[in-house]
Short mmCIF file of C-alpha atoms in Angstrom, two decimals:
data_model
loop_
_atom_site.label_atom_id
_atom_site.label_comp_id
_atom_site.label_asym_id
_atom_site.label_seq_id
_atom_site.Cartn_x
_atom_site.Cartn_y
_atom_site.Cartn_z
CA UNK A 122 -0.24 0.32 0.13
CA UNK A 123 1.79 4.13 -1.15
CA UNK A 124 0.69 5.47 2.14
CA UNK A 125 0.41 8.42 -0.45
CA UNK A 126 -2.98 6.72 -1.61
CA UNK A 127 -5.98 6.82 -0.71
CA UNK A 128 -7.04 8.67 3.02
CA UNK A 129 -3.44 7.70 3.99
CA UNK A 130 -1.76 10.63 3.37
CA UNK A 131 0.91 12.78 5.36
CA UNK A 132 -1.17 15.93 5.11
CA UNK A 133 -4.85 14.12 5.75
CA UNK A 134 -2.79 12.20 8.61
CA UNK A 135 -1.92 15.58 10.54
CA UNK A 136 -4.99 16.64 9.28
CA UNK A 137 -6.98 14.06 11.06
CA UNK A 138 -4.93 14.19 14.14
CA UNK A 139 -5.59 18.05 14.32
CA UNK A 140 -9.23 18.01 14.27
CA UNK A 141 -8.77 15.17 17.66
CA UNK A 142 -6.65 18.15 19.51
CA UNK A 143 -9.84 18.97 21.62
CA UNK A 144 -10.26 15.47 22.51
CA UNK A 145 -6.30 15.12 23.25
CA UNK A 146 -6.33 18.18 25.49
CA UNK A 147 -9.10 16.22 27.53
CA UNK A 148 -7.25 12.78 27.50
CA UNK A 149 -3.77 14.70 28.77
CA UNK A 150 -6.20 16.95 31.53
CA UNK A 151 -7.67 13.67 32.56
CA UNK A 152 -4.74 11.99 33.04
CA UNK A 153 -2.48 14.36 34.58
CA UNK A 154 -4.86 15.32 36.98
CA UNK A 155 -5.04 11.71 38.17
CA UNK A 156 -1.28 11.03 38.34
CA UNK A 157 0.14 7.87 39.67
CA UNK A 158 3.85 7.05 41.08
CA UNK A 159 5.42 3.48 40.08
CA UNK A 160 3.34 0.49 40.32
CA UNK A 161 0.19 2.60 41.23
CA UNK A 162 -1.45 3.56 38.05
CA UNK A 163 -4.98 2.32 38.97
CA UNK A 164 -6.87 4.72 37.59
CA UNK A 165 -4.26 5.55 34.91
CA UNK A 166 -4.77 2.08 33.54
CA UNK A 167 -8.77 2.94 33.96
CA UNK A 168 -8.60 5.66 31.90
CA UNK A 169 -6.83 4.13 29.28
CA UNK A 170 -9.51 1.45 28.75
CA UNK A 171 -11.89 3.85 28.76
CA UNK A 172 -10.94 5.77 25.62
CA UNK A 173 -9.76 2.07 24.29
CA UNK A 174 -13.80 0.49 25.24
CA UNK A 175 -14.53 4.84 23.36
CA UNK A 176 -12.91 3.58 20.47
CA UNK A 177 -13.68 -0.02 19.94
CA UNK A 178 -9.79 -1.38 20.28
CA UNK A 179 -9.21 -4.51 21.83
CA UNK A 180 -7.08 -5.38 24.99
CA UNK A 181 -5.50 -6.84 27.25
CA UNK A 182 -5.37 -5.33 30.62
CA UNK A 183 -3.25 -5.99 33.95
CA UNK A 184 0.13 -6.94 31.81
CA UNK A 185 3.33 -6.33 34.47
CA UNK A 186 1.49 -4.12 37.46
CA UNK A 187 -1.16 -1.63 35.03
CA UNK A 188 0.14 -2.51 32.44
CA UNK A 189 -1.98 -2.54 28.93
CA UNK A 190 -0.76 -3.69 25.65
CA UNK A 191 -3.82 -3.36 22.84
CA UNK A 192 -3.76 -4.69 19.77
CA UNK A 193 -5.02 -3.10 15.74
CA UNK A 194 -5.19 -5.61 13.05
CA UNK A 195 -5.27 -4.47 9.58
CA UNK A 196 -7.08 -6.49 7.05
CA UNK A 197 -4.02 -7.57 5.60
CA UNK A 198 -1.66 -10.00 7.35
CA UNK A 199 1.15 -8.79 7.94
CA UNK A 200 4.61 -7.48 10.51
CA UNK A 201 3.90 -6.80 13.17
CA UNK A 202 4.91 -3.20 15.04
CA UNK A 203 4.60 -2.28 18.53
CA UNK A 204 4.47 1.47 19.72
CA UNK A 205 4.88 2.10 23.33
CA UNK A 206 3.97 5.05 26.10
CA UNK A 207 4.59 5.28 29.83
CA UNK A 208 2.08 5.69 32.22
CA UNK A 209 3.51 6.27 35.48
CA UNK A 210 4.51 9.93 37.40
CA UNK A 211 6.73 11.18 39.91
CA UNK A 212 6.49 11.89 43.85
CA UNK A 213 6.41 16.10 43.72
CA UNK A 214 4.23 18.16 44.81
CA UNK A 215 2.60 20.20 41.65
CA UNK A 216 3.59 24.31 41.49
CA UNK A 217 2.03 25.05 38.73
CA UNK A 218 -1.99 27.02 39.37
CA UNK A 219 -4.05 25.11 36.44
CA UNK A 220 -7.44 23.92 36.21
CA UNK A 221 -6.55 20.08 35.78
CA UNK A 222 -3.90 19.96 38.64
CA UNK A 223 -2.64 16.68 39.69
CA UNK A 224 -5.49 15.87 41.94
CA UNK A 225 -3.13 13.43 44.51
CA UNK A 226 -1.16 15.20 46.82
CA UNK A 227 3.03 15.07 45.66
CA UNK A 228 2.50 13.09 42.85
CA UNK A 229 2.91 14.96 39.57
CA UNK A 230 3.29 14.33 36.11
CA UNK A 231 6.21 15.92 35.82
CA UNK A 232 8.45 13.87 33.19
CA UNK A 233 5.88 13.91 30.50
CA UNK A 234 4.45 10.62 30.55
CA UNK A 235 0.69 11.74 30.33
CA UNK A 236 1.55 13.70 26.85
CA UNK A 237 3.61 9.89 25.97
CA UNK A 238 -0.07 8.30 26.97
CA UNK A 239 -1.88 10.86 24.60
CA UNK A 240 0.25 10.46 21.61
CA UNK A 241 -0.64 6.73 22.15
CA UNK A 242 -4.45 6.73 22.15
CA UNK A 243 -4.06 9.40 19.52
CA UNK A 244 -2.21 7.24 17.28
CA UNK A 245 -4.59 4.62 18.34
CA UNK A 246 -7.79 6.07 17.55
CA UNK A 247 -6.16 7.14 13.98
CA UNK A 248 -4.90 3.82 12.63
CA UNK A 249 -8.17 1.31 14.49
CA UNK A 250 -10.10 3.87 11.92
CA UNK A 251 -8.46 3.22 9.16
CA UNK A 252 -7.25 -0.41 9.82
CA UNK A 253 -9.29 -1.98 6.68
CA UNK A 254 -6.00 0.36 4.70
CA UNK A 255 -3.09 -1.46 7.30
CA UNK A 256 -0.77 -4.31 6.26
CA UNK A 257 0.01 -6.44 9.23
CA UNK A 258 -0.92 -5.66 13.17
CA UNK A 259 -0.13 -2.92 15.54
CA UNK A 260 0.53 -3.66 19.09
CA UNK A 261 -0.05 -1.07 21.59
CA UNK A 262 1.90 -0.93 24.68
CA UNK A 263 1.21 1.35 27.66
CA UNK A 264 4.03 0.04 30.34
CA UNK A 265 3.95 1.27 33.91
CA UNK A 266 6.38 1.83 36.29
CA UNK A 267 8.96 3.66 33.80
CA UNK A 268 10.39 5.91 36.50
CA UNK A 269 11.45 2.39 38.72
CA UNK A 270 14.98 2.57 37.93
CA UNK A 271 16.31 -0.03 38.74
CA UNK A 272 13.73 -2.59 37.81
CA UNK A 273 11.73 -0.49 35.64
CA UNK A 274 8.34 -1.83 34.24
CA UNK A 275 9.48 -2.40 31.03
CA UNK A 276 10.93 -5.58 32.04
CA UNK A 277 8.08 -7.21 33.05
CA UNK A 278 6.15 -6.12 29.84
CA UNK A 279 8.77 -8.46 27.93
CA UNK A 280 8.47 -10.90 30.51
CA UNK A 281 4.88 -11.51 29.79
CA UNK A 282 5.59 -13.09 26.05
CA UNK A 283 2.98 -10.64 24.49
CA UNK A 284 5.17 -8.87 22.81
CA UNK A 285 7.42 -11.87 21.05
CA UNK A 286 5.81 -11.75 17.99
CA UNK A 287 6.48 -8.04 17.66
CA UNK A 288 8.66 -6.84 14.32
CA UNK A 289 10.18 -3.84 16.43
CA UNK A 290 9.14 -0.62 18.38
CA UNK A 291 9.22 2.17 18.58
CA UNK A 292 9.42 5.08 21.19
CA UNK A 293 9.38 8.68 22.16
CA UNK A 294 9.72 11.10 25.59
CA UNK A 295 8.81 14.95 24.75
CA UNK A 296 12.36 17.31 25.17
CA UNK A 297 11.86 20.65 27.01
CA UNK A 298 15.52 21.54 25.69
CA UNK A 299 14.13 21.20 22.15
CA UNK A 300 12.68 23.62 19.60
CA UNK A 301 9.02 23.03 19.97
CA UNK A 302 7.95 20.43 17.38
CA UNK A 303 11.21 19.49 16.38
CA UNK A 304 12.04 15.58 16.28
CA UNK A 305 15.70 14.26 17.62
CA UNK A 306 16.93 11.33 16.77
CA UNK A 307 20.17 9.76 16.71
CA UNK A 308 21.34 5.83 15.89
CA UNK A 309 23.18 3.62 18.60
CA UNK A 310 23.47 5.37 22.01
CA UNK A 311 20.39 7.96 22.84
CA UNK A 312 20.73 7.24 26.54
CA UNK A 313 22.81 6.62 28.91
CA UNK A 314 23.56 3.00 31.03
CA UNK A 315 21.80 4.26 34.67
CA UNK A 316 23.49 2.39 38.16
CA UNK A 317 22.67 3.07 41.22
CA UNK A 318 25.62 2.60 43.92
CA UNK A 319 25.35 2.61 48.39
CA UNK A 320 28.01 2.72 50.12
CA UNK A 321 28.30 3.02 53.62
CA UNK A 322 31.75 3.45 55.79
CA UNK A 323 31.57 1.76 59.66
CA UNK A 324 33.98 3.66 61.39
CA UNK A 325 33.64 3.95 65.85
CA UNK A 326 32.09 6.50 67.10
CA UNK A 327 34.33 8.44 70.01
CA UNK A 328 34.60 12.19 71.26
CA UNK A 329 35.41 15.07 68.71
CA UNK A 330 38.46 15.96 71.32
CA UNK A 331 39.76 12.40 71.31
CA UNK A 332 39.34 11.52 67.47
CA UNK A 333 42.26 8.93 68.19
CA UNK A 334 40.16 6.73 69.99
CA UNK A 335 37.13 6.80 66.78
CA UNK A 336 37.46 5.84 62.90
CA UNK A 337 35.75 8.50 61.50
CA UNK A 338 32.94 7.64 59.06
CA UNK A 339 32.69 11.25 57.50
CA UNK A 340 36.82 11.05 56.88
CA UNK A 341 36.07 8.06 55.09
CA UNK A 342 33.89 8.96 52.81
CA UNK A 343 35.17 12.15 51.89
CA UNK A 344 38.30 10.76 50.86
CA UNK A 345 35.79 8.27 48.77
CA UNK A 346 33.85 10.92 46.87
CA UNK A 347 37.02 13.15 46.32
CA UNK A 348 39.45 9.84 45.12
CA UNK A 349 36.07 7.70 42.98
CA UNK A 350 36.21 10.64 40.16
CA UNK A 351 39.50 9.64 39.14
CA UNK A 352 38.13 6.40 38.02
CA UNK A 353 36.29 8.44 35.10
CA UNK A 354 39.13 11.46 34.65
CA UNK A 355 42.27 8.36 34.91
CA UNK A 356 41.08 5.23 34.24
CA UNK A 357 38.17 5.83 31.62
CA UNK A 358 38.61 6.42 28.09
CA UNK A 359 38.33 10.61 27.58
CA UNK A 360 36.55 9.31 24.40
CA UNK A 361 34.18 8.20 26.17
CA UNK A 362 31.46 9.39 28.42
CA UNK A 363 30.97 8.35 31.93
CA UNK A 364 29.58 9.98 34.76
CA UNK A 365 29.59 9.65 38.51
CA UNK A 366 27.80 11.79 41.41
CA UNK A 367 26.75 11.60 44.82
CA UNK A 368 23.26 12.34 45.49
CA UNK A 369 23.33 11.89 49.56
CA UNK A 370 26.19 11.88 52.02
CA UNK A 371 24.53 11.44 55.40
CA UNK A 372 26.65 11.09 58.27
CA UNK A 373 26.80 12.31 62.61
CA UNK A 374 24.46 12.80 65.16
CA UNK A 375 26.16 15.69 66.77
CA UNK A 376 28.71 18.41 66.01
CA UNK A 377 30.98 17.05 68.99
CA UNK A 378 30.53 13.36 68.08
CA UNK A 379 32.66 11.91 65.94
CA UNK A 380 30.49 10.03 63.42
CA UNK A 381 30.22 6.42 63.67
CA UNK A 382 28.89 5.50 60.49
CA UNK A 383 28.35 7.13 56.99
CA UNK A 384 26.58 7.06 53.61
CA UNK A 385 26.58 7.67 50.42
CA UNK A 386 24.37 7.35 47.27
CA UNK A 387 24.83 7.88 44.33
CA UNK A 388 24.44 7.51 40.57
CA UNK A 389 27.00 5.87 37.43
CA UNK A 390 26.26 6.71 33.91
CA UNK A 391 28.43 5.06 30.83
CA UNK A 392 28.02 4.04 27.74
CA UNK A 393 30.23 0.95 27.45
CA UNK A 394 29.60 -2.21 28.72
CA UNK A 395 33.56 -2.38 29.44
CA UNK A 396 33.30 1.02 31.14
CA UNK A 397 30.03 -0.07 33.40
CA UNK A 398 31.70 -2.95 34.31
CA UNK A 399 35.06 -1.69 35.26
CA UNK A 400 33.70 0.75 37.18
CA UNK A 401 31.78 -1.14 39.26
CA UNK A 402 34.54 -2.95 39.76
CA UNK A 403 37.25 -0.90 40.82
CA UNK A 404 34.44 1.58 43.18
CA UNK A 405 34.08 -1.55 45.04
CA UNK A 406 38.18 -1.82 45.33
CA UNK A 407 38.02 1.88 46.26
CA UNK A 408 35.93 2.11 49.20
CA UNK A 409 37.53 -1.62 50.81
CA UNK A 410 40.66 -0.13 50.28
CA UNK A 411 39.90 3.24 52.11
CA UNK A 412 38.09 1.75 54.58
CA UNK A 413 40.77 -0.75 55.06
CA UNK A 414 43.16 2.17 55.61
CA UNK A 415 41.32 3.75 58.17
CA UNK A 416 40.74 1.04 60.06
CA UNK A 417 37.32 1.36 58.86
CA UNK A 418 34.57 -1.40 57.33
CA UNK A 419 32.48 -0.84 54.60
CA UNK A 420 28.97 -2.07 53.09
CA UNK A 421 28.93 -1.99 49.10
CA UNK A 422 26.32 -2.53 47.00
CA UNK A 423 26.05 -1.62 43.25
CA UNK A 424 22.29 -1.97 41.09
CA UNK A 425 23.13 -2.51 37.56
CA UNK A 426 19.79 -0.47 36.07
CA UNK A 427 18.60 0.91 33.28
CA UNK A 428 20.95 -0.22 29.96
CA UNK A 429 21.67 2.31 27.16
CA UNK A 430 19.02 3.06 24.68
CA UNK A 431 20.59 1.90 21.25
CA UNK A 432 19.14 2.61 18.55
CA UNK A 433 18.83 0.61 15.43
CA UNK A 434 20.06 1.43 12.02
CA UNK A 435 17.21 1.05 9.86
CA UNK A 436 14.92 2.02 12.30
CA UNK A 437 16.20 5.30 13.13
CA UNK A 438 15.97 5.83 9.18
CA UNK A 439 12.47 4.96 9.46
CA UNK A 440 11.97 7.30 11.71
CA UNK A 441 13.47 9.91 10.11
CA UNK A 442 11.50 8.95 6.76
CA UNK A 443 8.23 9.42 9.23
CA UNK A 444 9.36 12.86 10.03
CA UNK A 445 10.47 14.09 7.15
CA UNK A 446 7.34 12.61 5.42
CA UNK A 447 4.53 14.03 7.95
CA UNK A 448 6.57 17.47 9.00
CA UNK A 449 8.89 18.14 6.20
CA UNK A 450 12.96 18.26 6.69
CA UNK A 451 13.22 21.54 8.90
CA UNK A 452 11.40 19.26 11.22
CA UNK A 453 14.07 16.71 12.07
CA UNK A 454 16.96 17.75 14.22
CA UNK A 455 20.07 14.71 13.89
CA UNK A 456 22.04 15.28 16.96
CA UNK A 457 25.41 14.23 17.23
CA UNK A 458 25.69 13.20 21.29
CA UNK A 459 23.73 11.24 23.45
CA UNK A 460 21.66 12.16 27.05
CA UNK A 461 23.29 10.90 30.25
CA UNK A 462 19.87 10.55 31.20
CA UNK A 463 17.91 7.13 31.50
CA UNK A 464 14.84 5.17 30.03
CA UNK A 465 13.96 1.71 30.63
CA UNK A 466 12.53 1.53 27.02
CA UNK A 467 16.35 0.30 26.24
CA UNK A 468 15.41 -2.86 28.15
CA UNK A 469 12.62 -3.77 24.98
CA UNK A 470 16.33 -2.56 22.56
CA UNK A 471 17.91 -5.59 24.15
CA UNK A 472 15.41 -7.60 22.72
CA UNK A 473 13.82 -5.68 19.56
CA UNK A 474 14.75 -3.88 16.89
CA UNK A 475 13.68 -0.33 16.98
CA UNK A 476 14.10 4.03 18.00
CA UNK A 477 13.26 6.04 20.51
CA UNK A 478 13.36 9.90 19.87
CA UNK A 479 12.77 13.21 21.50
CA UNK A 480 9.64 15.26 20.83
CA UNK A 481 10.75 18.94 21.55
CA UNK A 482 8.12 21.10 23.49
CA UNK A 483 10.91 24.37 23.99
CA UNK A 484 8.82 27.34 23.00
CA UNK A 485 10.68 30.50 22.71
CA UNK A 486 10.38 33.04 25.07
CA UNK A 487 9.10 31.30 27.39
CA UNK A 488 10.52 29.78 30.47
CA UNK A 489 10.83 26.52 29.85
CA UNK A 490 11.22 23.71 33.10
CA UNK A 491 13.04 20.79 32.51
CA UNK A 492 12.50 17.26 32.87
CA UNK A 493 11.10 16.48 36.68
CA UNK A 494 10.49 20.19 37.83
CA UNK A 495 7.57 20.75 39.88
CA UNK A 496 6.95 23.56 37.65
CA UNK A 497 6.67 21.60 33.97
CA UNK A 498 4.50 22.35 31.68
CA UNK A 499 4.22 21.78 28.20
CA UNK A 500 2.25 23.75 25.22
CA UNK A 501 -0.84 21.46 24.30
CA UNK A 502 -0.37 21.71 20.36
CA UNK A 503 2.23 19.18 20.38
CA UNK A 504 -0.29 16.39 21.17
CA UNK A 505 -1.58 15.77 17.75
CA UNK A 506 1.92 16.32 16.21
CA UNK A 507 2.91 13.75 18.52
CA UNK A 508 -0.03 10.95 17.99
CA UNK A 509 0.14 11.64 13.78
CA UNK A 510 3.89 11.23 14.23
CA UNK A 511 3.08 7.69 16.07
CA UNK A 512 0.65 6.95 13.50
CA UNK A 513 2.69 7.77 10.02
CA UNK A 514 5.78 5.06 11.68
CA UNK A 515 3.75 2.24 12.28
CA UNK A 516 2.45 2.72 8.57
CA UNK A 517 5.59 3.14 7.39
CA UNK A 518 6.92 -0.32 9.05
CA UNK A 519 4.06 -1.95 8.41
CA UNK A 520 4.11 -1.24 4.88
CA UNK A 521 7.50 -0.66 3.92
CA UNK A 522 9.47 -3.81 1.25
#
């Protein structure tokens, strides 16, 4: 089938999607008001199922928790493509005074997952209304617990076996750092490995005036934090990106008592498997050595979290073609550098070929708050654009030779 024949013309897809804009805004706002954290997406799943029922699209619920997998079958046999959206929100109180502010205290869609679900529901409506023109099958993956690092929700979706027949999978994320409406993608590494480490240094308390009678856990922790950066600056190839960040350093009970314990909590971001494995080993050796030389002890825990998002070459080409087909060449941004942020979409790409792309939502002349900000907000004009693009990506994949 030629996408330029019959209804399936690019300008018509975009037009049809724009006609759905009011509905998409309503969907997004309903999801936004009912924001729920990872593994608690009960109302969110009910809202999704309500609209799938309205669109007459069959689905399976409670997949990998509160996940939903819906299916649109075309009029002819063919390949199977999956489109994915994440469902969960973050634990933070929304600081914007808007009519559809989250009703759940200290829970907010500050990472844009409400818009991702809206993109997918919008694409689902377009695809289902024209399934007689589709060759093959589209699976719509509404995935819970993307923010549940290092576990994530994607592994349980894969364990369900419901994606075993999928030939390719695609997903997206709104991106405030990019100009509004621009779509960015790159082949290979798009986002980083994300690991979580905790180290507890254990010494012995004493009076602050008699440090020789104790073992100072704060000194051990401070030495470690300073020394661990050599794992990047001196042990990692300068051409390879890697980041070590300590987010928490908790120690001590009083100003005049030597701290018996110090807890260090942080993250490691890399792209290569070799760097990831080496830093894990070297960090443990460093912590133990510092503890030993100070006559203390340490407990080292390192959790391998989300793998790097690695986009497959031909899938990237297909996304680029879809962007140009739908919006024109000016809307496509080919980025050179990946982001050090992480995404559990990477788990799908370890099993299924596919690609992940960013949807620009930055508005010129406006204050664009970052993802995970209490003031995060997006211009809702992006909704019909994101839905149309997902639709076109699925069509292009199913109908490519």
